[in-house]
Coordinates of C-alpha atoms in Angstrom, one line a residue:
M376 CA 146.0 122.5 -64.2
I377 CA 149.5 122.4 -63.1
K378 CA 150.8 125.9 -62.3
S379 CA 154.8 125.3 -61.9
L380 CA 157.0 122.6 -63.4
L381 CA 160.6 121.5 -62.8
I382 CA 162.1 120.0 -65.9
A383 CA 164.7 117.3 -64.6
N384 CA 166.5 117.3 -67.9
R385 CA 168.9 119.2 -70.4
G386 CA 169.3 120.1 -73.8
E387 CA 166.7 120.0 -76.6
I388 CA 164.1 118.2 -74.8
A389 CA 164.3 120.7 -71.8
I390 CA 163.6 123.4 -74.3
R391 CA 160.8 121.5 -76.1
I392 CA 159.0 120.9 -72.7
C393 CA 159.5 124.5 -71.7
R394 CA 157.9 125.9 -74.9
T395 CA 154.7 123.7 -74.5
A396 CA 154.4 124.5 -70.8
K397 CA 154.8 128.2 -71.0
R398 CA 152.2 128.2 -73.7
M399 CA 150.0 126.6 -71.3
G400 CA 150.7 129.3 -68.5
I401 CA 152.9 126.9 -66.5
K402 CA 155.8 128.5 -64.7
T403 CA 159.0 126.6 -65.9
Y404 CA 162.1 125.8 -63.9
V405 CA 165.4 124.2 -65.3
I406 CA 168.5 123.2 -63.5
R407 CA 172.0 124.5 -64.1
T408 CA 174.8 122.3 -63.6
V409 CA 178.8 123.0 -63.2
K410 CA 179.1 121.0 -66.3
E411 CA 177.2 123.2 -68.5
P412 CA 177.0 126.8 -66.7
N413 CA 176.2 128.4 -70.0
A414 CA 173.8 125.8 -71.6
V415 CA 171.4 127.2 -74.1
Y416 CA 168.4 125.4 -72.5
L417 CA 168.7 127.8 -69.5
D418 CA 167.5 130.8 -71.4
F419 CA 164.1 129.0 -72.3
A420 CA 162.8 128.8 -68.7
D421 CA 161.2 131.1 -66.4
Q422 CA 163.5 130.3 -63.5
V423 CA 167.1 128.7 -63.3
L424 CA 168.1 126.6 -60.2
D425 CA 171.6 125.9 -59.5
F426 CA 172.1 122.1 -58.6
P427 CA 173.5 122.0 -55.1
E428 CA 177.2 121.2 -54.3
T429 CA 177.7 117.2 -53.9
D430 CA 180.7 114.9 -53.8
G431 CA 180.1 114.3 -57.6
T432 CA 179.8 110.7 -57.4
T433 CA 176.2 110.9 -58.8
P434 CA 175.5 112.8 -62.1
E435 CA 173.3 115.6 -61.4
F436 CA 170.3 114.4 -63.5
L437 CA 170.6 111.0 -61.8
D438 CA 170.5 112.3 -58.3
I439 CA 167.2 111.4 -57.1
D440 CA 167.2 113.0 -53.6
N441 CA 168.5 116.4 -54.7
L442 CA 166.2 116.7 -57.7
V443 CA 163.2 116.0 -55.4
K444 CA 164.5 118.3 -52.7
L445 CA 165.0 121.2 -55.6
A446 CA 161.3 120.9 -56.3
V447 CA 160.1 120.9 -52.6
D448 CA 162.4 123.6 -51.5
N449 CA 161.2 125.8 -54.4
K450 CA 157.5 124.9 -53.9
I451 CA 157.3 123.4 -57.5
Q452 CA 153.9 121.7 -58.1
A453 CA 155.2 119.1 -60.7
L454 CA 158.2 117.6 -62.4
H455 CA 158.8 116.5 -65.8
P456 CA 161.7 114.0 -66.3
G457 CA 161.9 114.2 -70.2
Y458 CA 163.4 111.1 -71.7
G459 CA 166.6 109.3 -70.6
Y460 CA 168.0 109.8 -67.1
L461 CA 165.3 109.0 -64.6
S462 CA 162.4 109.1 -66.8
E463 CA 161.6 105.4 -66.3
N464 CA 162.8 105.1 -62.7
A465 CA 160.0 103.9 -60.4
E466 CA 161.9 105.0 -57.4
F467 CA 162.1 108.5 -58.5
A468 CA 158.5 108.8 -59.4
Q469 CA 157.6 107.2 -55.9
K470 CA 160.0 109.8 -54.2
C471 CA 158.2 112.6 -56.0
T472 CA 154.8 111.4 -55.2
D473 CA 155.7 110.9 -51.4
A474 CA 157.1 114.4 -51.4
G475 CA 154.0 115.9 -52.7
V476 CA 155.4 116.7 -56.1
K477 CA 153.3 115.4 -59.1
F478 CA 155.3 113.3 -61.5
V479 CA 154.7 113.8 -65.2
G480 CA 154.3 110.1 -66.2
P481 CA 152.7 107.0 -65.2
P482 CA 152.5 106.1 -61.4
A483 CA 155.5 104.3 -60.0
K484 CA 154.0 101.0 -59.9
L485 CA 153.2 101.0 -63.7
I486 CA 156.8 102.3 -64.5
K487 CA 158.1 99.5 -62.4
D488 CA 155.8 96.8 -64.0
M489 CA 156.4 97.9 -67.5
G490 CA 160.1 98.5 -66.9
D491 CA 160.6 94.9 -65.6
K492 CA 160.6 93.0 -69.0
I493 CA 159.5 89.9 -67.3
I494 CA 156.4 91.4 -65.5
A495 CA 155.8 93.3 -68.7
K496 CA 155.7 90.0 -70.8
E497 CA 153.2 88.5 -68.1
I498 CA 151.0 91.5 -68.6
A499 CA 151.2 91.1 -72.3
A500 CA 150.3 87.3 -72.2
K501 CA 147.4 88.0 -70.0
N502 CA 146.1 90.2 -72.7
G503 CA 146.7 88.1 -75.6
V504 CA 149.5 90.0 -77.0
P505 CA 151.5 88.0 -79.5
M506 CA 155.1 87.1 -78.1
L507 CA 158.2 85.3 -79.0
Q508 CA 159.0 82.0 -77.4
G509 CA 161.2 82.3 -74.4
S510 CA 161.7 81.8 -70.7
E511 CA 158.8 82.5 -68.3
G512 CA 160.8 84.4 -65.9
S513 CA 164.5 85.5 -65.2
V514 CA 167.1 82.5 -65.9
K515 CA 169.0 81.7 -62.8
D516 CA 172.2 80.4 -64.6
V517 CA 173.9 79.1 -67.7
K518 CA 172.8 75.6 -67.4
E519 CA 169.1 76.7 -67.4
G520 CA 169.8 79.1 -70.2
V521 CA 171.3 76.0 -72.2
K522 CA 168.0 74.1 -71.6
I523 CA 165.9 76.8 -72.6
A524 CA 167.7 77.6 -75.9
K525 CA 167.6 73.9 -76.8
K526 CA 163.9 73.9 -76.4
I527 CA 163.1 77.1 -78.5
G528 CA 166.0 76.7 -81.0
Y529 CA 168.9 78.8 -81.7
P530 CA 169.5 81.7 -82.4
V531 CA 168.3 83.2 -78.9
I532 CA 168.8 86.6 -77.3
I533 CA 169.6 87.2 -73.6
K534 CA 168.0 90.5 -72.4
A535 CA 168.3 92.5 -69.1
A536 CA 165.1 92.0 -67.2
S537 CA 165.4 95.8 -66.0
G538 CA 166.2 98.8 -68.3
G539 CA 166.6 99.0 -72.0
G540 CA 168.5 101.0 -74.7
G541 CA 170.3 97.8 -76.0
R542 CA 172.2 97.5 -72.6
G543 CA 172.5 93.9 -71.3
M544 CA 171.5 92.2 -74.5
R545 CA 173.6 89.3 -76.2
I546 CA 172.8 87.2 -79.2
V547 CA 173.6 83.5 -78.8
H548 CA 174.0 81.5 -82.2
K549 CA 175.1 78.2 -80.7
Q550 CA 175.4 76.3 -77.4
S551 CA 179.2 76.9 -77.1
E552 CA 178.6 80.7 -76.9
M553 CA 175.9 80.5 -74.0
E554 CA 178.3 80.7 -71.1
R555 CA 180.2 83.7 -72.3
M556 CA 177.3 85.5 -73.6
F557 CA 175.2 84.8 -70.4
H558 CA 177.9 86.2 -68.0
A559 CA 178.4 89.3 -70.4
A560 CA 174.8 90.1 -70.4
S561 CA 174.2 89.6 -66.9
S562 CA 177.4 91.6 -65.8
E563 CA 176.3 94.5 -68.2
A564 CA 172.8 94.4 -66.7
Q565 CA 174.2 94.8 -63.3
S566 CA 176.6 97.7 -64.3
A567 CA 173.8 99.6 -66.2
F568 CA 170.6 98.9 -64.2
G569 CA 171.7 97.4 -60.9
D570 CA 170.0 94.2 -61.6
P571 CA 171.9 91.3 -63.0
S572 CA 168.7 89.5 -63.8
V573 CA 168.3 88.4 -67.6
F574 CA 165.7 86.3 -69.5
I575 CA 165.9 84.5 -72.8
E576 CA 163.7 84.6 -75.8
K577 CA 163.9 83.5 -79.5
Y578 CA 166.1 85.8 -81.5
L579 CA 164.2 87.1 -84.6
E580 CA 166.7 87.8 -87.3
N581 CA 166.5 91.0 -89.3
P582 CA 163.0 92.1 -88.2
K583 CA 161.4 95.5 -88.5
H584 CA 161.1 97.6 -85.4
I585 CA 157.6 99.2 -85.3
E586 CA 156.3 101.2 -82.2
F587 CA 152.9 102.3 -81.5
Q588 CA 152.3 105.6 -79.5
V589 CA 149.6 105.4 -77.0
V590 CA 148.1 107.9 -74.5
A591 CA 145.9 107.2 -71.7
D592 CA 144.2 109.0 -68.9
A593 CA 143.4 108.3 -65.3
H594 CA 139.8 107.7 -66.3
G595 CA 140.2 104.7 -68.4
N596 CA 140.4 106.2 -71.8
V597 CA 143.3 105.1 -74.1
V598 CA 143.8 106.1 -77.8
H599 CA 146.8 105.3 -80.1
L600 CA 148.3 107.8 -82.4
G601 CA 149.7 105.5 -85.1
E602 CA 153.1 103.9 -85.4
R603 CA 156.6 104.8 -86.1
E604 CA 159.2 103.0 -88.2
C605 CA 162.5 102.7 -86.1
S606 CA 164.5 100.1 -88.0
V607 CA 167.5 102.2 -89.1
Q608 CA 169.6 101.7 -85.8
R609 CA 173.0 100.3 -84.7
K610 CA 173.3 98.3 -81.6
H611 CA 169.7 98.8 -80.8
Q612 CA 170.1 102.5 -80.9
K613 CA 167.8 104.3 -83.3
L614 CA 169.2 106.8 -85.8
L615 CA 166.4 107.8 -88.3
E616 CA 162.8 107.3 -87.8
E617 CA 159.5 107.9 -90.0
A618 CA 156.0 108.0 -89.3
P619 CA 154.0 106.1 -90.6
S620 CA 155.8 102.9 -91.5
S621 CA 156.0 101.7 -95.3
G622 CA 156.0 98.2 -94.0
I623 CA 152.6 97.7 -92.9
D624 CA 149.3 98.3 -94.5
A625 CA 146.0 99.5 -93.2
V626 CA 144.7 96.2 -92.1
L627 CA 147.9 95.3 -90.2
R628 CA 148.2 98.8 -88.7
N629 CA 144.5 98.6 -87.3
K630 CA 145.5 95.1 -86.0
M631 CA 148.8 96.2 -84.2
A632 CA 147.1 99.3 -82.8
R633 CA 144.2 97.4 -81.3
V634 CA 146.7 95.0 -79.5
A635 CA 148.8 98.1 -78.3
V636 CA 145.6 99.8 -76.9
K637 CA 144.4 96.3 -75.4
L638 CA 147.8 96.0 -73.5
A639 CA 147.7 99.6 -72.3
K640 CA 144.2 99.2 -71.0
G641 CA 145.1 95.6 -69.5
A642 CA 148.0 97.2 -67.6
G643 CA 145.8 100.2 -66.4
Y644 CA 148.1 102.5 -68.0
E645 CA 148.2 106.3 -67.5
S646 CA 150.0 109.1 -69.4
L647 CA 152.1 109.0 -72.6
G648 CA 153.5 105.4 -73.7
T649 CA 155.2 103.4 -76.5
V650 CA 154.4 99.8 -77.2
E651 CA 157.2 98.4 -79.3
F652 CA 156.9 95.4 -81.7
L653 CA 159.2 93.2 -83.9
L654 CA 157.8 92.4 -87.3
D655 CA 158.9 89.5 -89.3
K656 CA 159.1 89.1 -93.0
N657 CA 155.8 87.2 -92.9
K658 CA 154.2 90.1 -91.2
N659 CA 153.9 88.4 -87.9
F660 CA 154.3 91.0 -85.0
Y661 CA 155.6 90.3 -81.5
F662 CA 155.6 92.5 -78.4
M663 CA 159.1 93.5 -77.3
E664 CA 158.6 96.2 -74.6
M665 CA 156.7 99.3 -73.6
N666 CA 158.6 102.6 -72.8
T667 CA 156.7 104.7 -70.1
R668 CA 158.0 108.0 -71.0
I669 CA 157.9 110.4 -74.2
Q670 CA 160.4 109.2 -76.9
V671 CA 163.1 111.1 -78.7
E672 CA 161.1 110.6 -81.9
H673 CA 157.8 111.9 -80.6
P674 CA 157.9 115.0 -83.1
I675 CA 157.2 112.8 -86.0
T676 CA 154.0 111.7 -84.3
E677 CA 153.2 115.3 -83.7
A678 CA 153.8 116.1 -87.3
I679 CA 151.3 113.6 -88.8
T680 CA 148.6 114.1 -86.1
G681 CA 148.8 117.7 -85.4
L682 CA 148.8 116.9 -81.6
D683 CA 151.3 118.3 -78.9
L684 CA 152.3 115.3 -77.0
V685 CA 153.9 117.2 -74.1
E686 CA 150.6 119.1 -73.7
L687 CA 148.8 115.7 -73.4
Q688 CA 151.1 114.5 -70.7
L689 CA 150.6 117.6 -68.7
R690 CA 146.8 117.6 -69.0
I691 CA 146.9 113.9 -68.0
A692 CA 149.1 114.6 -65.1
S693 CA 146.6 117.4 -64.2
G694 CA 144.0 114.9 -63.8
E695 CA 142.0 115.9 -67.0
K696 CA 140.4 113.6 -69.4
L697 CA 141.8 112.9 -72.8
P698 CA 140.6 115.7 -75.0
I699 CA 140.6 113.5 -78.0
K700 CA 138.6 110.2 -79.1
Q701 CA 140.2 107.6 -81.4
S702 CA 137.9 108.8 -84.2
D703 CA 139.5 112.4 -83.8
V704 CA 143.1 111.0 -84.7
K705 CA 143.8 111.2 -88.3
L706 CA 147.1 110.6 -89.8
D707 CA 148.0 113.3 -92.3
G708 CA 151.0 112.7 -94.8
W709 CA 154.6 111.6 -93.8
A710 CA 157.3 112.7 -91.5
I711 CA 161.0 111.7 -91.1
E712 CA 163.4 112.5 -88.1
C713 CA 167.0 112.5 -88.5
R714 CA 169.0 112.4 -85.3
I715 CA 172.1 114.9 -85.7
N716 CA 174.7 113.5 -83.6
A717 CA 178.1 114.7 -82.6
E718 CA 179.8 111.4 -84.0
D719 CA 182.6 110.3 -86.5
V720 CA 180.5 107.8 -88.4
Q721 CA 183.7 106.4 -90.1
A722 CA 185.1 105.7 -86.7
D723 CA 182.2 103.6 -85.8
F724 CA 180.1 106.3 -84.5
T725 CA 182.7 107.6 -81.9
P726 CA 181.7 110.7 -80.2
S727 CA 183.2 113.9 -81.4
M728 CA 184.1 116.6 -78.8
G729 CA 185.0 120.1 -79.4
T730 CA 183.2 123.6 -79.9
I731 CA 180.4 124.5 -82.4
K732 CA 182.4 127.3 -84.3
Q733 CA 179.5 127.8 -87.1
L734 CA 175.9 126.6 -87.2
R735 CA 173.5 127.3 -90.0
L736 CA 170.1 125.6 -89.5
P737 CA 167.6 125.0 -92.5
Q738 CA 164.4 126.7 -92.5
G739 CA 160.9 126.1 -94.2
D740 CA 157.2 125.7 -93.4
N741 CA 157.6 121.8 -93.4
I742 CA 160.9 121.8 -91.3
R743 CA 161.3 121.6 -87.5
I744 CA 164.6 121.6 -85.6
D745 CA 164.9 120.7 -82.1
T746 CA 168.1 121.6 -80.7
G747 CA 170.2 122.8 -77.6
I748 CA 173.1 124.2 -79.3
V749 CA 174.2 127.5 -80.6
P750 CA 177.7 128.7 -82.0
G751 CA 180.0 128.5 -79.1
S752 CA 178.4 125.6 -77.5
E753 CA 180.7 123.1 -75.9
I754 CA 180.2 119.3 -76.9
T755 CA 181.6 117.4 -73.9
P756 CA 182.0 113.8 -73.0
W757 CA 179.5 114.4 -70.0
F758 CA 176.2 114.0 -72.0
D759 CA 174.7 112.3 -74.8
S760 CA 176.0 112.9 -78.4
M761 CA 172.6 113.9 -79.9
I762 CA 172.9 117.7 -80.4
A763 CA 169.9 118.2 -82.7
K764 CA 166.8 116.7 -84.3
L765 CA 165.6 117.4 -88.0
I766 CA 161.9 116.7 -88.7
V767 CA 160.4 117.1 -92.0
H768 CA 156.8 116.6 -93.1
G769 CA 155.5 115.8 -96.5
K770 CA 152.4 114.7 -98.4
D771 CA 153.8 111.2 -98.7
R772 CA 156.9 109.5 -98.1
K773 CA 158.6 110.5 -101.3
Q774 CA 158.2 114.1 -100.6
A775 CA 159.3 113.7 -97.1
I776 CA 162.6 112.1 -98.3
E777 CA 163.3 114.7 -100.6
R778 CA 162.4 117.4 -98.2
A779 CA 164.8 115.8 -95.7
L780 CA 167.5 115.6 -98.1
S781 CA 167.1 119.3 -99.1
A782 CA 167.1 120.2 -95.4
L783 CA 170.4 118.2 -94.6
E784 CA 172.1 119.9 -97.5
R785 CA 171.3 123.3 -95.9
F786 CA 172.2 121.9 -92.3
H787 CA 175.8 123.0 -91.6
I788 CA 177.9 122.5 -88.5
K789 CA 181.6 123.3 -88.0
G790 CA 183.6 122.3 -85.0
V791 CA 182.7 118.8 -84.6
K792 CA 182.0 115.9 -87.0
T793 CA 178.3 115.0 -87.2
S794 CA 176.0 112.3 -88.4
I795 CA 174.6 114.6 -91.1
P796 CA 176.6 112.8 -94.1
F797 CA 175.2 109.4 -92.5
C798 CA 171.6 110.5 -92.7
K799 CA 172.1 111.7 -96.2
A800 CA 173.5 108.2 -97.3
V801 CA 170.4 106.6 -95.5
L802 CA 167.9 108.8 -97.5
H803 CA 169.7 108.3 -100.9
N804 CA 169.9 104.5 -100.4
E805 CA 167.6 102.5 -102.8
A806 CA 166.7 99.8 -100.2
F807 CA 165.6 102.6 -97.8
R808 CA 163.8 104.5 -100.5
S809 CA 161.9 101.3 -101.5
G810 CA 160.8 100.5 -98.0
D811 CA 162.6 97.3 -98.3
F812 CA 164.8 97.4 -95.2
D813 CA 165.1 95.9 -91.7
T814 CA 167.2 96.3 -88.4
S815 CA 170.2 94.9 -90.3
F816 CA 170.0 97.8 -92.6
I817 CA 173.3 99.6 -91.7
E818 CA 175.3 96.4 -91.6
T819 CA 174.0 95.1 -94.8
K820 CA 173.4 98.2 -97.0
L821 CA 175.9 101.0 -95.5
E822 CA 178.7 98.7 -94.3
S823 CA 181.2 100.8 -96.4
L824 CA 180.4 104.0 -94.2
V825 CA 181.3 102.5 -90.9
Y826 CA 184.8 101.0 -90.1
R827 CA 185.1 97.6 -88.5
E828 CA 187.4 96.8 -85.6
P829 CA 190.9 96.3 -87.0
D830 CA 192.5 92.8 -86.7
E831 CA 195.0 92.1 -84.1
E832 CA 198.1 92.0 -86.2
L833 CA 197.1 95.6 -87.4
M834 CA 196.7 96.8 -84.0
A835 CA 200.0 95.3 -82.9
A836 CA 201.7 97.3 -85.8
M837 CA 199.9 100.4 -84.9
L838 CA 200.9 100.4 -81.3
A839 CA 204.4 99.5 -82.3
L840 CA 204.7 102.6 -84.4
Y841 CA 203.0 104.8 -81.6
Q842 CA 205.5 103.4 -79.1
Y843 CA 208.4 104.3 -81.4
T844 CA 207.3 107.9 -81.8
H845 CA 206.0 108.4 -78.0
E846 CA 207.2 107.7 -74.6
T847 CA 204.1 105.8 -73.6
V848 CA 201.6 103.6 -75.3
P849 CA 197.8 104.2 -74.3
D850 CA 195.6 101.4 -73.4
V851 CA 193.0 100.8 -76.2
G852 CA 189.4 99.4 -75.8
P853 CA 185.9 100.5 -74.9
E854 CA 186.8 100.5 -71.3
T855 CA 189.4 103.0 -71.6
G856 CA 187.5 105.3 -73.9
I857 CA 190.2 105.1 -76.6
D858 CA 188.7 104.0 -79.8
P859 CA 191.2 101.8 -82.0
W860 CA 190.3 103.7 -85.1
V861 CA 191.0 107.2 -83.6
L862 CA 194.4 105.8 -82.4
N863 CA 194.9 104.7 -86.2
R864 CA 194.1 107.9 -87.6
R865 CA 196.4 109.6 -85.1
I866 CA 199.2 107.2 -86.2
R867 CA 198.6 107.7 -89.9
N868 CA 199.0 111.5 -89.3
L869 CA 202.3 111.3 -87.7

């Protein structure tokens, strides 16, 4: 068994990993950064390491060489990357291995293969996994893109070959959009992942997003832990998840699960992983991608299976065989996770910065809160806007929804705006409660909650007013970090 563990992450996931590791008798180390010198997660580890002084060009949790050096210099046996950051970076995993540090996750080659969407699709095809029509590899230019789109029919989606999280993706509805969208997707892919390669596939309009949790050891054993429903999302970012999904029955669940397990076995997979599918209205499902890390939404799987997924990761990383067989996995009840983000939903989910002045968390036997904040915590622009996760468990979906609503009513945060009102709106919505929703849910059912971009005439009038009352006029747009609706509210308050 691993005896010491460096957690190369922060916030709630660092705390969550610490708790399981310490229960298993593993000494835990976390990293203090100058951006969060008094962060809550620092109190949960056995030892805190200060990140070395650098020129600041590379964010701390993306600095591969210094992270590996911290582990080596402190004689730490293993490193857990959490999610995000370098958790799916094959170079990081390889450098850990080369330095004699156990990377808690799949081997570097598996991360590389499954992280490259083109290679992953090739592996899926070899194992008979259903896929949408598309290019056989990366698309070299716009001309080739047009040719492929004509063959499979519009709409199509252009996707980054590397990375994920909604970056480097553009939907093309007609040929006249191809050139603009192709260059935009490729440019964003280069900026986000250092790789401009993109591929094209048929765009499935308004599907459900269903993912299956799989876990595999180094001895060839693979089991699945059921599915999660992840269709409540904006710009491909998940906001609320549940397990299981109301959109599939037992027969379809078994069919999709067998495919997920077959893919993992065919790839020679090892560790925790998530196979993601798109499900159309006719109950046809198609492989989308495989995530080679623990997911943000893993607690809802833990709630309905009674398993500790981080413990499974650590045992597999220690070389142990899976302690469970497929017949041991029983899905019990229903679980819902609400992501509590420091965001102004009515300003198109603009991040909300500030200090947590008051915090009151709901409590109960069927409630779990994963968070890294306390009163006095600073919410800064340096890190992701998610500040807590609310997980509730019920005997069925109806009870889980009611328990989630009750918990949200007792969840109070002052000092920043949060997505709590948004989560309430989702849970009250009739389409959501009926289970009749897909990835277009926010745009079609909750459009009144989220402002749209103002038109050019309105912006011109707003800027003229701002110029009249101020010496300078700020640039506005996503590249400047100034949201038009934030400026709109500022002007209206003059």
